[in-house]
Coordinates of C-alpha atoms in Angstrom, one line a residue:
M1 CA 0.0 0.0 0.0
G2 CA 1.5 3.3 -1.0
E3 CA 1.9 6.4 1.1
T4 CA -0.4 9.5 0.6
E5 CA 0.3 13.1 1.1
N6 CA -1.9 13.2 4.1
H7 CA 0.2 10.7 6.0
Q8 CA 2.1 12.2 8.9
H9 CA 5.4 11.0 10.3
H10 CA 5.5 10.9 14.1
P11 CA 8.9 11.3 15.8
P12 CA 9.9 8.4 18.0
P13 CA 9.3 8.9 21.7
P14 CA 12.1 10.5 23.6
Q15 CA 14.4 8.1 25.4
V16 CA 14.9 8.6 29.1
V17 CA 18.6 8.6 29.9
T18 CA 19.3 7.0 33.2
P19 CA 22.2 8.6 35.1
P20 CA 25.0 6.2 36.0
A21 CA 24.8 4.7 39.5
A22 CA 27.0 6.4 42.0
P23 CA 30.0 4.3 43.0
P24 CA 29.7 2.7 46.4
N25 CA 31.4 4.5 49.3
L26 CA 34.3 2.2 49.9
A27 CA 35.2 4.0 53.2
L28 CA 31.9 2.7 54.7
S29 CA 32.4 -0.8 53.4
I30 CA 35.9 -1.1 54.8
G31 CA 34.8 -0.4 58.4
P32 CA 33.9 2.3 60.9
T33 CA 35.4 5.7 61.1
W34 CA 36.5 7.4 64.3
A35 CA 35.2 10.7 65.3
P36 CA 37.7 13.3 66.6
A37 CA 38.4 12.9 70.3
E38 CA 39.4 15.9 72.4
Q39 CA 40.7 13.7 75.1
L40 CA 42.5 10.4 75.0
H41 CA 40.4 7.7 76.7
Q42 CA 43.0 5.0 77.0
L43 CA 44.8 6.5 79.9
Q44 CA 44.7 4.5 83.2
Y45 CA 45.0 7.7 85.2
C46 CA 44.4 11.2 83.9
I47 CA 45.6 14.6 85.1
H48 CA 43.5 14.7 88.3
S49 CA 43.3 11.0 89.2
N50 CA 46.0 9.3 91.2
P51 CA 47.4 5.8 91.4
S52 CA 48.1 4.1 94.8
W53 CA 51.0 5.6 96.8
P54 CA 53.5 2.7 96.2
H55 CA 52.9 2.9 92.4
A56 CA 53.0 6.7 92.5
L57 CA 56.4 6.7 94.2
L58 CA 57.9 4.3 91.6
L59 CA 56.4 6.3 88.8
A60 CA 57.8 9.5 90.3
F61 CA 61.2 7.9 90.6
Q62 CA 60.9 7.0 86.9
H63 CA 60.3 10.6 86.0
Y64 CA 63.4 11.6 88.0
I65 CA 65.6 9.1 86.2
V66 CA 64.4 10.3 82.7
N67 CA 65.0 13.9 83.6
L68 CA 68.4 13.0 85.0
G69 CA 69.8 12.0 81.6
T70 CA 69.5 15.5 80.0
T71 CA 70.9 17.1 83.2
V72 CA 74.0 15.0 83.1
L73 CA 74.4 15.4 79.4
I74 CA 74.4 19.2 79.6
A75 CA 76.7 19.3 82.6
S76 CA 79.1 16.8 81.1
T77 CA 79.3 18.8 77.8
M78 CA 79.6 22.3 79.1
V79 CA 81.4 22.2 82.5
P80 CA 84.8 20.8 81.1
R81 CA 84.8 23.5 78.4
M82 CA 84.3 26.2 81.0
G83 CA 87.4 24.9 82.9
G84 CA 85.5 23.1 85.6
N85 CA 86.7 19.9 87.2
H86 CA 84.8 16.8 88.3
G87 CA 83.8 18.4 91.6
D88 CA 82.4 21.4 89.7
K89 CA 80.4 19.2 87.4
A90 CA 78.9 17.4 90.4
R91 CA 77.9 20.7 92.0
V92 CA 76.4 21.9 88.7
I93 CA 74.3 18.8 88.4
Q94 CA 73.1 19.3 92.0
V95 CA 72.0 22.8 91.2
L96 CA 70.3 21.8 88.0
L97 CA 68.3 19.1 89.8
F98 CA 67.5 21.3 92.7
M99 CA 66.1 24.1 90.4
S100 CA 64.3 21.5 88.3
G101 CA 62.5 20.2 91.4
I102 CA 61.6 23.7 92.6
N103 CA 60.4 24.9 89.1
T104 CA 58.4 21.7 88.5
L105 CA 56.6 22.0 91.8
L106 CA 55.8 25.7 91.1
Q107 CA 54.6 25.0 87.6
T108 CA 52.3 22.1 88.6
L109 CA 50.8 24.2 91.5
I110 CA 50.4 27.7 90.1
G111 CA 51.7 27.6 86.5
S112 CA 50.4 25.4 83.7
R113 CA 49.0 22.9 86.2
L114 CA 49.9 20.2 83.7
P115 CA 52.1 17.2 84.7
T116 CA 55.2 18.5 83.1
V117 CA 58.7 18.2 84.6
M118 CA 60.8 21.4 84.1
G119 CA 64.2 20.2 83.0
A120 CA 67.5 21.8 81.8
S121 CA 67.2 23.2 78.3
F122 CA 69.6 22.9 75.4
A123 CA 68.4 26.2 74.1
Y124 CA 71.0 27.9 76.2
T125 CA 73.9 26.2 74.5
L126 CA 74.9 29.0 72.1
P127 CA 74.8 31.8 74.7
L128 CA 76.9 29.5 77.0
L129 CA 79.5 29.0 74.2
S130 CA 79.6 32.7 73.6
I131 CA 80.5 33.3 77.3
I132 CA 83.0 30.5 77.2
N133 CA 84.7 32.0 74.2
D134 CA 85.0 35.5 75.8
Y135 CA 87.0 34.0 78.7
T136 CA 89.1 31.6 76.8
D137 CA 91.8 34.1 75.9
E138 CA 91.9 35.8 79.3
A139 CA 94.5 34.9 81.8
F140 CA 93.4 33.2 85.0
A141 CA 95.4 31.8 87.9
T142 CA 93.6 28.4 87.5
E143 CA 91.1 26.8 85.3
H144 CA 88.7 26.7 88.2
D145 CA 88.9 30.5 88.4
R146 CA 87.8 30.7 84.7
F147 CA 84.9 28.4 85.5
V148 CA 83.7 30.5 88.4
R149 CA 83.9 33.7 86.2
G150 CA 81.8 32.0 83.6
M151 CA 79.2 30.9 86.1
R152 CA 79.0 34.4 87.5
T153 CA 78.4 35.8 84.0
I154 CA 75.7 33.1 83.4
Q155 CA 74.0 34.1 86.6
G156 CA 73.8 37.8 85.6
S157 CA 72.6 36.9 82.1
L158 CA 69.8 34.6 83.5
I159 CA 68.7 37.2 86.0
V160 CA 68.2 40.0 83.4
S161 CA 66.8 37.8 80.6
S162 CA 64.2 36.3 83.0
F163 CA 62.3 39.6 83.0
V164 CA 61.5 39.1 79.3
N165 CA 59.5 35.9 80.1
I166 CA 57.9 37.5 83.1
I167 CA 56.7 40.5 81.1
L168 CA 55.6 38.3 78.1
G169 CA 53.8 35.9 80.4
Y170 CA 52.1 38.0 83.1
G171 CA 51.6 40.8 80.6
R172 CA 49.4 38.3 78.7
A173 CA 51.3 38.9 75.4
W174 CA 52.3 35.3 75.0
G175 CA 48.7 34.1 75.4
E176 CA 47.6 36.6 72.8
L177 CA 50.2 35.2 70.4
T178 CA 48.7 31.7 70.8
R179 CA 45.3 33.0 69.7
F180 CA 46.7 33.0 66.2
F181 CA 47.3 29.3 66.5
S182 CA 45.0 26.7 64.9
P183 CA 45.4 22.9 64.8
I184 CA 47.3 23.4 61.6
V185 CA 50.0 25.3 63.5
V186 CA 50.0 23.1 66.6
V187 CA 50.7 19.9 64.6
P188 CA 54.2 21.0 63.3
V189 CA 55.1 22.7 66.6
I190 CA 54.5 19.5 68.7
C191 CA 56.0 17.2 66.1
L192 CA 59.2 19.2 66.0
V193 CA 59.4 19.5 69.7
G194 CA 60.0 15.8 69.6
L195 CA 61.6 15.3 66.2
G196 CA 63.9 18.3 66.6
L197 CA 65.8 16.4 69.4
F198 CA 66.7 13.6 67.1
A199 CA 70.4 14.1 67.8
R200 CA 69.8 13.0 71.4
G201 CA 68.4 9.7 70.1
F202 CA 70.2 7.2 67.9
P203 CA 73.3 9.4 67.2
L204 CA 74.0 9.5 71.0
L205 CA 73.0 5.8 71.3
G206 CA 75.5 5.0 68.5
N207 CA 78.4 6.2 70.7
C208 CA 78.1 2.8 72.5
V209 CA 75.9 0.5 70.4
E210 CA 76.6 -2.6 72.5
I211 CA 74.8 -0.9 75.4
G212 CA 72.3 1.4 73.8
L213 CA 70.9 -1.0 71.2
P214 CA 70.1 -3.8 73.7
M215 CA 68.4 -1.1 75.9
L216 CA 66.2 0.0 73.0
I217 CA 65.3 -3.5 71.9
L218 CA 64.7 -4.7 75.5
L219 CA 62.4 -1.7 76.3
V220 CA 60.3 -2.3 73.2
I221 CA 59.9 -6.0 73.7
S222 CA 59.2 -5.9 77.4
Q223 CA 56.9 -2.9 77.4
Q224 CA 54.9 -3.8 74.3
Y225 CA 55.1 -7.5 73.8
L226 CA 55.9 -9.4 77.1
K227 CA 53.2 -7.5 78.9
H228 CA 50.6 -9.7 77.2
I229 CA 51.8 -12.8 79.0
H230 CA 49.6 -12.3 82.0
S231 CA 47.3 -9.5 83.3
R232 CA 49.5 -8.9 86.3
V233 CA 52.6 -8.8 84.2
N234 CA 50.8 -6.4 81.9
L235 CA 50.3 -3.9 84.8
I236 CA 53.9 -4.1 86.0
L237 CA 55.6 -3.9 82.6
E238 CA 53.4 -1.3 81.1
R239 CA 54.2 1.1 84.0
F240 CA 57.7 0.1 85.2
A241 CA 59.4 -1.7 82.3
L242 CA 61.7 1.4 82.0
L243 CA 63.1 0.9 85.4
F244 CA 63.7 -2.9 84.9
C245 CA 65.4 -2.3 81.6
I246 CA 67.7 0.4 83.0
G247 CA 68.7 -1.9 85.8
I248 CA 69.4 -4.8 83.5
I249 CA 71.4 -2.9 80.9
W250 CA 73.2 -0.8 83.6
A251 CA 74.4 -4.0 85.3
F252 CA 75.4 -5.4 81.9
A253 CA 77.5 -2.2 81.3
A254 CA 79.1 -2.6 84.7
I255 CA 80.1 -6.2 83.9
L256 CA 81.7 -5.1 80.6
T257 CA 83.6 -2.4 82.5
V258 CA 84.9 -4.7 85.2
S259 CA 85.8 -7.4 82.8
G260 CA 88.1 -5.0 80.9
A261 CA 86.2 -4.9 77.7
Y262 CA 86.9 -1.2 77.4
N263 CA 90.5 -1.1 78.5
N264 CA 92.0 -0.7 75.1
V265 CA 89.5 1.5 73.3
K266 CA 89.4 5.2 72.3
T267 CA 88.8 7.8 75.0
A268 CA 85.4 8.8 73.6
T269 CA 84.3 5.1 73.7
K270 CA 85.4 4.8 77.4
Q271 CA 83.4 8.0 78.3
S272 CA 80.3 6.6 76.6
C273 CA 80.4 3.0 77.6
R274 CA 82.2 2.7 81.0
T275 CA 80.2 3.1 84.2
D276 CA 83.2 4.6 86.1
Q277 CA 84.0 7.5 83.8
S278 CA 81.7 10.1 85.2
F279 CA 83.9 10.5 88.4
L280 CA 80.8 11.8 90.2
M281 CA 80.8 9.3 93.1
S282 CA 84.2 10.4 94.2
S283 CA 83.8 14.1 93.6
A284 CA 80.2 14.7 94.8
P285 CA 79.8 16.0 98.4
W286 CA 77.8 13.9 100.8
I287 CA 75.5 16.9 101.7
K288 CA 75.4 20.2 99.8
I289 CA 72.4 22.5 99.9
P290 CA 72.4 25.0 96.9
Y291 CA 72.1 28.6 98.0
P292 CA 71.9 32.0 96.3
F293 CA 75.1 33.5 94.8
Q294 CA 77.1 30.3 95.6
W295 CA 79.5 31.1 92.8
G296 CA 79.9 34.8 93.8
T297 CA 78.5 38.1 92.7
P298 CA 76.7 38.0 89.3
I299 CA 78.5 39.7 86.4
F300 CA 76.3 41.6 84.0
R301 CA 77.4 42.0 80.3
A302 CA 74.9 43.4 77.8
S303 CA 76.3 41.2 74.9
H304 CA 75.7 38.0 76.9
V305 CA 72.3 39.2 78.2
F306 CA 70.9 39.6 74.7
G307 CA 72.1 36.1 73.7
M308 CA 70.4 34.7 76.8
I309 CA 67.2 36.6 75.9
G310 CA 67.1 34.7 72.6
A311 CA 67.4 31.4 74.5
A312 CA 64.6 32.5 76.9
L313 CA 62.3 33.1 73.9
V314 CA 63.3 29.7 72.4
S315 CA 62.6 27.8 75.7
S316 CA 59.2 29.5 75.9
A317 CA 58.3 28.4 72.4
E318 CA 59.4 24.8 73.0
S319 CA 57.6 24.8 76.4
T320 CA 54.4 25.9 74.6
G321 CA 54.5 22.9 72.2
T322 CA 55.3 20.6 75.1
Y323 CA 52.3 21.9 77.1
F324 CA 49.9 21.0 74.3
A325 CA 51.4 17.5 74.1
A326 CA 51.2 17.1 77.9
A327 CA 47.6 18.2 77.9
R328 CA 46.8 15.6 75.3
L329 CA 48.7 12.8 77.0
S330 CA 47.3 13.5 80.4
G331 CA 43.7 13.5 79.4
A332 CA 43.2 17.3 79.6
T333 CA 41.8 19.7 77.1
A334 CA 44.1 22.1 75.2
P335 CA 45.5 24.7 77.6
P336 CA 43.8 28.1 77.2
A337 CA 45.7 31.3 76.3
H338 CA 45.7 32.7 79.9
V339 CA 47.1 29.4 81.2
L340 CA 49.9 29.5 78.7
S341 CA 50.6 33.1 79.6
R342 CA 50.9 32.5 83.3
S343 CA 53.0 29.4 82.7
I344 CA 55.5 31.4 80.6
G345 CA 55.5 34.1 83.2
L346 CA 56.2 31.6 86.0
Q347 CA 59.0 30.1 83.8
G348 CA 60.5 33.6 83.9
V349 CA 60.3 33.6 87.7
G350 CA 62.0 30.2 87.6
M351 CA 64.8 31.6 85.4
L352 CA 65.2 34.4 87.9
L353 CA 65.6 31.9 90.7
E354 CA 68.1 29.9 88.5
G355 CA 70.2 33.0 88.1
L356 CA 70.2 33.7 91.8
F357 CA 71.1 30.1 92.7
G358 CA 73.8 29.8 90.0
S359 CA 72.3 27.3 87.6
L360 CA 74.2 26.5 84.4
V361 CA 71.2 26.9 82.1
G362 CA 67.5 27.8 82.3
T363 CA 64.7 25.2 82.4
T364 CA 62.0 24.3 79.9
A365 CA 59.2 21.8 79.9
S366 CA 60.8 18.4 79.5
V367 CA 59.8 16.7 76.3
E368 CA 61.0 13.3 77.3
N369 CA 59.0 13.3 80.6
V370 CA 55.9 14.2 78.6
G371 CA 56.6 11.2 76.4
L372 CA 56.8 9.1 79.6
L373 CA 53.1 10.0 80.3
G374 CA 52.2 8.4 77.0
L375 CA 54.5 5.4 77.5
T376 CA 53.0 4.5 80.9
H377 CA 49.4 5.7 80.1
I378 CA 49.5 7.6 83.4
G379 CA 49.1 11.4 83.2
S380 CA 48.6 12.0 86.9
R381 CA 49.7 15.5 88.2
R382 CA 50.5 14.1 91.6
V383 CA 53.1 11.7 90.3
V384 CA 55.0 14.5 88.7
Q385 CA 54.7 16.5 91.9
I386 CA 56.1 13.6 93.9
S387 CA 59.1 13.4 91.5
T388 CA 60.2 16.8 92.7
A389 CA 60.9 15.3 96.1
F390 CA 63.4 12.9 94.4
M391 CA 65.0 15.8 92.5
I392 CA 65.5 17.9 95.6
F393 CA 66.6 15.0 97.8
F394 CA 69.2 13.7 95.4
S395 CA 70.4 17.3 94.7
I396 CA 71.1 17.8 98.4
F397 CA 72.6 14.4 99.2
G398 CA 75.1 14.3 96.4
K399 CA 76.6 10.9 96.8
F400 CA 73.2 9.2 96.3
G401 CA 72.4 11.4 93.3
A402 CA 75.8 10.7 91.8
F403 CA 75.2 7.0 91.9
F404 CA 72.3 7.3 89.4
A405 CA 74.0 10.0 87.5
S406 CA 76.7 7.5 86.5
I407 CA 74.3 5.6 84.2
P408 CA 75.9 5.6 80.7
L409 CA 74.3 8.2 78.4
P410 CA 73.6 5.7 75.6
I411 CA 71.1 4.1 77.9
F412 CA 69.2 7.4 78.2
A413 CA 69.5 7.9 74.4
A414 CA 67.7 4.6 73.9
I415 CA 64.9 5.8 76.1
Y416 CA 64.7 9.1 74.2
C417 CA 64.2 7.2 70.9
I418 CA 60.9 6.0 72.3
L419 CA 59.7 8.9 74.4
L420 CA 60.5 11.7 71.8
G421 CA 58.8 9.6 69.1
I422 CA 55.6 9.4 71.2
V423 CA 55.5 13.2 71.6
A424 CA 56.1 13.7 67.9
A425 CA 53.2 11.3 67.1
C426 CA 51.0 13.1 69.6
G427 CA 51.4 16.2 67.5
I428 CA 50.0 14.4 64.5
T429 CA 46.8 13.6 66.3
F430 CA 45.8 17.3 66.3
I431 CA 45.2 17.2 62.5
Q432 CA 41.9 15.3 63.2
F433 CA 40.3 18.7 64.1
A434 CA 41.0 20.3 60.7
N435 CA 40.4 19.3 57.1
N436 CA 43.3 17.0 56.3
N437 CA 42.1 16.8 52.7
S438 CA 42.6 20.5 52.1
M439 CA 45.5 21.2 49.8
R440 CA 45.9 24.5 51.5
N441 CA 46.3 22.8 54.9
I442 CA 48.7 20.2 53.3
Y443 CA 50.8 23.1 52.0
V444 CA 51.0 24.8 55.4
L445 CA 51.8 21.6 57.2
G446 CA 54.4 20.5 54.7
V447 CA 56.3 23.7 54.5
S448 CA 56.2 24.2 58.3
L449 CA 57.5 20.7 59.0
F450 CA 60.2 20.7 56.4
L451 CA 61.6 24.1 57.0
G452 CA 61.2 23.5 60.8
L453 CA 63.7 20.7 60.4
S454 CA 65.8 22.0 57.5
I455 CA 66.6 25.5 58.7
P456 CA 67.9 24.4 62.2
Q457 CA 69.9 21.7 60.4
Y458 CA 71.5 24.3 58.2
F459 CA 72.4 26.4 61.3
A460 CA 73.7 23.3 63.1
M461 CA 75.9 22.3 60.1
N462 CA 77.3 25.8 59.8
T463 CA 78.0 26.3 63.5
T464 CA 81.6 25.9 64.6
Y465 CA 82.7 24.0 67.6
D466 CA 83.1 27.2 69.6
G467 CA 79.5 28.3 68.9
H468 CA 79.8 30.7 65.9
G469 CA 76.8 30.2 63.7
P470 CA 76.0 31.3 60.2
V471 CA 74.8 34.7 61.2
R472 CA 78.1 36.6 61.7
T473 CA 77.8 40.3 61.8
N474 CA 79.9 42.7 63.8
A475 CA 77.3 42.7 66.6
G476 CA 77.9 39.5 68.6
W477 CA 74.6 39.9 70.6
F478 CA 72.6 40.1 67.4
N479 CA 74.4 36.9 66.1
D480 CA 73.6 35.1 69.3
I481 CA 69.9 35.9 69.2
L482 CA 69.3 34.9 65.6
N483 CA 71.5 31.8 65.7
T484 CA 69.7 30.7 68.9
I485 CA 66.2 31.3 67.5
F486 CA 66.7 29.6 64.2
S487 CA 68.5 26.7 65.7
S488 CA 65.3 25.6 67.4
P489 CA 62.9 23.5 65.2
A490 CA 59.9 24.3 67.3
T491 CA 60.5 28.0 67.2
V492 CA 60.9 28.0 63.4
A493 CA 57.7 25.9 63.1
I494 CA 55.8 28.5 65.2
I495 CA 57.1 31.4 63.1
I496 CA 56.5 29.8 59.7
G497 CA 53.3 27.9 60.6
T498 CA 51.6 30.9 62.2
L499 CA 52.6 33.3 59.4
L500 CA 51.3 30.9 56.6
D501 CA 48.2 29.8 58.4
N502 CA 47.0 33.4 59.1
T503 CA 47.9 34.9 55.7
L504 CA 47.0 32.2 53.2
E505 CA 43.3 32.3 52.1
A506 CA 41.3 29.4 53.5
K507 CA 38.0 28.2 52.1
N508 CA 36.4 28.6 55.5
V509 CA 37.4 28.6 59.1
V510 CA 36.1 25.1 59.5
D511 CA 38.9 23.8 57.3
R512 CA 41.4 25.3 59.6
G513 CA 39.8 23.8 62.7
V514 CA 39.1 27.2 64.2
P515 CA 35.6 26.3 65.5
W516 CA 37.0 23.5 67.5
W517 CA 40.0 25.5 68.7
K518 CA 38.3 28.7 69.7
P519 CA 36.4 27.5 72.8
F520 CA 39.7 26.4 74.4
Q521 CA 41.2 29.8 74.1
G522 CA 39.1 31.5 76.7
S523 CA 38.8 30.8 80.4
K524 CA 35.0 30.4 80.0
G525 CA 35.0 28.7 76.6
D526 CA 34.8 25.1 77.8
V527 CA 33.3 23.9 81.1
R528 CA 36.3 21.5 81.6
T529 CA 38.9 24.4 81.7
E530 CA 38.1 25.2 85.3
E531 CA 38.4 21.5 86.3
F532 CA 41.9 21.0 84.7
Y533 CA 43.6 24.4 85.1
S534 CA 42.2 26.2 88.1
Y535 CA 44.5 27.0 91.0
P536 CA 44.4 24.7 94.0
L537 CA 43.4 25.6 97.6
R538 CA 41.1 28.5 96.6
I539 CA 44.1 30.6 95.5
N540 CA 41.9 32.1 92.8
E541 CA 40.2 34.3 95.5
Y542 CA 43.5 36.1 96.2
I543 CA 44.7 36.7 92.6
P544 CA 43.5 39.5 90.4
T545 CA 41.1 38.2 87.7
R546 CA 43.3 39.6 84.9
F547 CA 45.9 36.9 85.8
L548 CA 43.4 34.0 85.9

């Protein structure tokens, strides 16, 4: 049948295009996701809960031993270069321990209120070397006279520079600076507080591998693997494995020493491996109470004061990062701005006391002791306060303190490999409060971390044995300030991280983690702030509100 002109062609019906099915969310199929946690819930004792008294005493003694390593290392490095003998070194260790105990007690009572041990700081190394160099070419009757002159100059420098921290802290300036922080800034600061001390880890351990490496391996195996044998063994090893391992390896080192294993080795090996090379037992006094101006009248020199001011700023920056880590590992919320201010102000008061009593260096919040909180899962404030009794006791009764101070330094280095790593990893956990899929945040984190390690490494590689860094102008005080500041990884991370995070455009404040961060910055921002950081014994009633 043929078509006619009246026949109409109808277009085919439109086809409905079905959109492709969305791919399944593989993240949900793999398993659960974990919501951000402001506090760690795997702690056995948090900041305001306390273990039994016998356990608290052993844990406190453990904190004393960990702090002792840095104290002995600084004194053993600096005192001989200043012209001091073994007796001078023993007295310096006593003063450092005494001031560490006093400052730790003050800080846990009316400072940060966090379970942080205040230990000797390496930030003061360059100003110390500058003082040593100034007296190297001068004529003294004896080397001991040169040592005493150096100690008197250190006293004067500490006294004057302490007012910088007092003003920054109690003037609330330091707290206002921390308001520019966000989780993106805190991550590299805490990470580099731990990672920046890598030279005190395996490089120091390598000075005596046959002692340091067994200590490291034994600590990991006993504390992480053997604890699963039995529930009671779990409790003992998780908390006290450090003490057991030190005792075993220390005895092993003593056997090697007595058997003559180190009779025909280099002098450096003897000093690192032998248990009788510290000469502290023979030179330390039985009883010696540190007292103000024990080295003589302080000497004030402007050039040395400025260098010490740079060290004071660095110790404040490093303490700030350590306080954030301590809060996390003790079950507290992030410290507010006013708490950080008063802690830095009190650190300045502590530096003033150190200058009066003749300490070799100022103190800072001990990173390794904060790592011990994470290792033992015990963040109790009382434990750290009890440890101050050990510090003060062993600083007064020198022979007893010298016995423990004779532990070979590679044993402490093995401990630091674990404890400093825990602190560095603690810093990484703060990224959970920001958008870690943001390329902008990745940029800030990457640049801050890399330059925070790379810049101090450049300064370390270009610093001579006598302390002359890469900044070498005609103004020695200016050189000391810049060389000290840029030799600190945590300080460099604060500078670069804060600058980038507050100047680079962000998609929104949520990406930076600011909504989570902001409530912890004010005294009334979080209901838990009063619980963790308020003064004890109703001291609040007697202190002006601007300091609370």
